């Protein structure tokens, strides 16, 4: 059997994994979820979900991926031959396709806004004009598709180059860039006149807004933001070397990802308050409210271009990781070349994201469980499939796979002194499954 490809460097391991985690979930979704659902109270529950559920489940995925060195379906086949556990892998491939379907649409929007910012077309408008333009754009038939296809081509160019020369190289360049832009924005935002008001809105805990449904959303957000529960991290960790320190990597990724989410709030809310706009704008916060904020700043085209570049970069490193789940699976199971597998996936996603995009406009009347196809893909994959995948993965590691295998992987065969092993294993085996089940049952009103 040929040797599995590996990420070449330690930086590559962190850059690719953080690249997958940091995405639209942090910059687009997290601030509006927190803004609508209790500010600091949401943040607190979110951080608890990351610590108690996120880090253990991430370690569990790392054990499965690095031990098996396989795609997400074969990983379970190798570790539990003759069982049905590999169905978890199929759930992962399905989730990656569904998420890509709508994620690609929003990624396309980021390109449109980047383009308009660069052309200085986001200036001199009123709040109502921003809103009307956004609506007209996302509901139109063709223009969003153009950007989706362009984004798909960029994905193809990176993915076809392979794991080291494509994914790793891109992440090594783009992730440092992303952090630099974030820091520049933090400085800009914190020096605005009403920064304090924005921060107190973001951090002030309003526990009256916390309902069981909000807790389900916070948990879904944690799984989504950390790219958990669907095999991205199983696939990526199959490219880790035997020397990678898995628990430390999980801690670093969780810390950096949460930092980006918090910084996004720290950037967005002071700006929104300083220009007297509505902080509870929901999904419109980034595409309507923020352009309006930049519009009122000096050198507005520079700020809006930088911001939408940040969003595009964040989206790109995440879509690449979502694609890699299915591509690694195709290469292994259909015995096709990397290029062919990549093309096939790009075509499937082109079709699905076209449907998702049209479901906001011309096909808005088509409803699944009362939601548009776009919203249904989002809700079903992010809020349901990912925590469900995380639940099954933790049961698999805690109860099916021999404890010794987890121990060998998480301590690099006892080469590392790892005092946290027992605590992490305990969380994977007992705490994560019980809490995920409890949150689901209470969120859906069953208990
Ligand atoms: N974590 C990414 C984000 O926050 C989205 C993602 C989810 C990527 C699941 C891969 C897997 O935007």
JSON list of N, CA and C and ligand atoms in Angstrom, two decimals, residues 20-26 99 103 223-228 230 232 257 318 321-322 386, ligand 1:
[
{"chain": "A", "resi": 20, "resn": "UNK", "atom": "N", "xyz": [-9.97, 25.46, 8.35]},
{"chain": "A", "resi": 20, "resn": "UNK", "atom": "CA", "xyz": [-11.29, 24.84, 8.21]},
{"chain": "A", "resi": 20, "resn": "UNK", "atom": "C", "xyz": [-12.25, 25.41, 9.25]},
{"chain": "A", "resi": 21, "resn": "UNK", "atom": "N", "xyz": [-11.76, 25.54, 10.47]},
{"chain": "A", "resi": 21, "resn": "UNK", "atom": "CA", "xyz": [-12.65, 25.98, 11.56]},
{"chain": "A", "resi": 21, "resn": "UNK", "atom": "C", "xyz": [-13.09, 27.44, 11.38]},
{"chain": "A", "resi": 22, "resn": "UNK", "atom": "N", "xyz": [-12.13, 28.31, 11.09]},
{"chain": "A", "resi": 22, "resn": "UNK", "atom": "CA", "xyz": [-12.48, 29.73, 10.97]},
{"chain": "A", "resi": 22, "resn": "UNK", "atom": "C", "xyz": [-13.14, 29.97, 9.62]},
{"chain": "A", "resi": 23, "resn": "UNK", "atom": "N", "xyz": [-14.38, 30.43, 9.66]},
{"chain": "A", "resi": 23, "resn": "UNK", "atom": "CA", "xyz": [-15.08, 30.64, 8.39]},
{"chain": "A", "resi": 23, "resn": "UNK", "atom": "C", "xyz": [-16.25, 31.59, 8.57]},
{"chain": "A", "resi": 24, "resn": "UNK", "atom": "N", "xyz": [-17.22, 31.45, 7.67]},
{"chain": "A", "resi": 24, "resn": "UNK", "atom": "CA", "xyz": [-18.41, 32.29, 7.76]},
{"chain": "A", "resi": 24, "resn": "UNK", "atom": "C", "xyz": [-19.10, 32.08, 9.11]},
{"chain": "A", "resi": 25, "resn": "UNK", "atom": "N", "xyz": [-18.92, 30.89, 9.68]},
{"chain": "A", "resi": 25, "resn": "UNK", "atom": "CA", "xyz": [-19.51, 30.60, 10.99]},
{"chain": "A", "resi": 25, "resn": "UNK", "atom": "C", "xyz": [-19.03, 31.58, 12.06]},
{"chain": "A", "resi": 26, "resn": "UNK", "atom": "N", "xyz": [-17.77, 31.99, 11.98]},
{"chain": "A", "resi": 26, "resn": "UNK", "atom": "CA", "xyz": [-17.23, 32.90, 12.99]},
{"chain": "A", "resi": 26, "resn": "UNK", "atom": "C", "xyz": [-17.60, 34.34, 12.71]},
{"chain": "A", "resi": 99, "resn": "UNK", "atom": "N", "xyz": [-23.85, 21.13, 3.45]},
{"chain": "A", "resi": 99, "resn": "UNK", "atom": "CA", "xyz": [-23.30, 22.41, 3.93]},
{"chain": "A", "resi": 99, "resn": "UNK", "atom": "C", "xyz": [-22.72, 23.19, 2.76]},
{"chain": "A", "resi": 103, "resn": "UNK", "atom": "N", "xyz": [-23.38, 27.02, 1.78]},
{"chain": "A", "resi": 103, "resn": "UNK", "atom": "CA", "xyz": [-22.18, 27.80, 2.16]},
{"chain": "A", "resi": 103, "resn": "UNK", "atom": "C", "xyz": [-21.59, 28.47, 0.92]},
{"chain": "A", "resi": 223, "resn": "UNK", "atom": "N", "xyz": [-20.38, 23.14, 17.15]},
{"chain": "A", "resi": 223, "resn": "UNK", "atom": "CA", "xyz": [-19.98, 22.05, 16.24]},
{"chain": "A", "resi": 223, "resn": "UNK", "atom": "C", "xyz": [-19.67, 22.61, 14.86]},
{"chain": "A", "resi": 224, "resn": "UNK", "atom": "N", "xyz": [-20.52, 23.53, 14.40]},
{"chain": "A", "resi": 224, "resn": "UNK", "atom": "CA", "xyz": [-20.33, 24.09, 13.06]},
{"chain": "A", "resi": 224, "resn": "UNK", "atom": "C", "xyz": [-19.03, 24.86, 13.01]},
{"chain": "A", "resi": 225, "resn": "UNK", "atom": "N", "xyz": [-18.81, 25.70, 14.00]},
{"chain": "A", "resi": 225, "resn": "UNK", "atom": "CA", "xyz": [-17.64, 26.57, 13.96]},
{"chain": "A", "resi": 225, "resn": "UNK", "atom": "C", "xyz": [-16.34, 25.78, 14.07]},
{"chain": "A", "resi": 226, "resn": "UNK", "atom": "N", "xyz": [-16.36, 24.69, 14.84]},
{"chain": "A", "resi": 226, "resn": "UNK", "atom": "CA", "xyz": [-15.13, 23.90, 14.97]},
{"chain": "A", "resi": 226, "resn": "UNK", "atom": "C", "xyz": [-15.03, 22.83, 13.87]},
{"chain": "A", "resi": 227, "resn": "UNK", "atom": "N", "xyz": [-15.94, 22.85, 12.91]},
{"chain": "A", "resi": 227, "resn": "UNK", "atom": "CA", "xyz": [-15.96, 21.85, 11.81]},
{"chain": "A", "resi": 227, "resn": "UNK", "atom": "C", "xyz": [-16.05, 20.42, 12.34]},
{"chain": "A", "resi": 228, "resn": "UNK", "atom": "N", "xyz": [-16.88, 20.23, 13.37]},
{"chain": "A", "resi": 228, "resn": "UNK", "atom": "CA", "xyz": [-16.93, 18.92, 14.00]},
{"chain": "A", "resi": 228, "resn": "UNK", "atom": "C", "xyz": [-18.12, 18.10, 13.56]},
{"chain": "A", "resi": 230, "resn": "UNK", "atom": "N", "xyz": [-18.58, 15.70, 11.30]},
{"chain": "A", "resi": 230, "resn": "UNK", "atom": "CA", "xyz": [-18.88, 15.26, 9.94]},
{"chain": "A", "resi": 230, "resn": "UNK", "atom": "C", "xyz": [-17.67, 14.79, 9.17]},
{"chain": "A", "resi": 232, "resn": "UNK", "atom": "N", "xyz": [-14.59, 16.22, 8.61]},
{"chain": "A", "resi": 232, "resn": "UNK", "atom": "CA", "xyz": [-13.52, 17.10, 8.12]},
{"chain": "A", "resi": 232, "resn": "UNK", "atom": "C", "xyz": [-12.25, 16.83, 8.92]},
{"chain": "A", "resi": 257, "resn": "UNK", "atom": "N", "xyz": [-10.05, 29.47, 17.10]},
{"chain": "A", "resi": 257, "resn": "UNK", "atom": "CA", "xyz": [-11.36, 29.62, 16.48]},
{"chain": "A", "resi": 257, "resn": "UNK", "atom": "C", "xyz": [-12.28, 30.49, 17.34]},
{"chain": "A", "resi": 318, "resn": "UNK", "atom": "N", "xyz": [-12.46, 27.20, 4.47]},
{"chain": "A", "resi": 318, "resn": "UNK", "atom": "CA", "xyz": [-13.45, 26.25, 5.00]},
{"chain": "A", "resi": 318, "resn": "UNK", "atom": "C", "xyz": [-14.08, 25.41, 3.89]},
{"chain": "A", "resi": 321, "resn": "UNK", "atom": "N", "xyz": [-11.94, 22.56, 2.91]},
{"chain": "A", "resi": 321, "resn": "UNK", "atom": "CA", "xyz": [-11.93, 21.41, 3.84]},
{"chain": "A", "resi": 321, "resn": "UNK", "atom": "C", "xyz": [-13.20, 20.58, 3.68]},
{"chain": "A", "resi": 322, "resn": "UNK", "atom": "N", "xyz": [-14.32, 21.26, 3.42]},
{"chain": "A", "resi": 322, "resn": "UNK", "atom": "CA", "xyz": [-15.57, 20.51, 3.22]},
{"chain": "A", "resi": 322, "resn": "UNK", "atom": "C", "xyz": [-15.47, 19.64, 1.97]},
{"chain": "A", "resi": 386, "resn": "UNK", "atom": "N", "xyz": [-24.62, 17.75, 12.51]},
{"chain": "A", "resi": 386, "resn": "UNK", "atom": "CA", "xyz": [-23.30, 17.83, 13.13]},
{"chain": "A", "resi": 386, "resn": "UNK", "atom": "C", "xyz": [-23.30, 17.36, 14.59]},
{"chain": "B", "resi": 1, "resn": "LIG", "atom": "N1", "xyz": [-16.22, 25.81, 10.52]},
{"chain": "B", "resi": 1, "resn": "LIG", "atom": "C1", "xyz": [-16.64, 26.48, 9.35]},
{"chain": "B", "resi": 1, "resn": "LIG", "atom": "C2", "xyz": [-17.12, 27.87, 9.71]},
{"chain": "B", "resi": 1, "resn": "LIG", "atom": "O1", "xyz": [-17.10, 28.26, 10.86]},
{"chain": "B", "resi": 1, "resn": "LIG", "atom": "C3", "xyz": [-17.74, 25.76, 8.61]},
{"chain": "B", "resi": 1, "resn": "LIG", "atom": "C4", "xyz": [-17.53, 24.31, 8.49]},
{"chain": "B", "resi": 1, "resn": "LIG", "atom": "C5", "xyz": [-18.45, 23.45, 9.06]},
{"chain": "B", "resi": 1, "resn": "LIG", "atom": "C6", "xyz": [-16.44, 23.81, 7.82]},
{"chain": "B", "resi": 1, "resn": "LIG", "atom": "C7", "xyz": [-18.27, 22.08, 9.01]},
{"chain": "B", "resi": 1, "resn": "LIG", "atom": "C8", "xyz": [-16.24, 22.46, 7.75]},
{"chain": "B", "resi": 1, "resn": "LIG", "atom": "C9", "xyz": [-17.16, 21.60, 8.36]},
{"chain": "B", "resi": 1, "resn": "LIG", "atom": "O2", "xyz": [-17.52, 28.61, 8.88]}
]
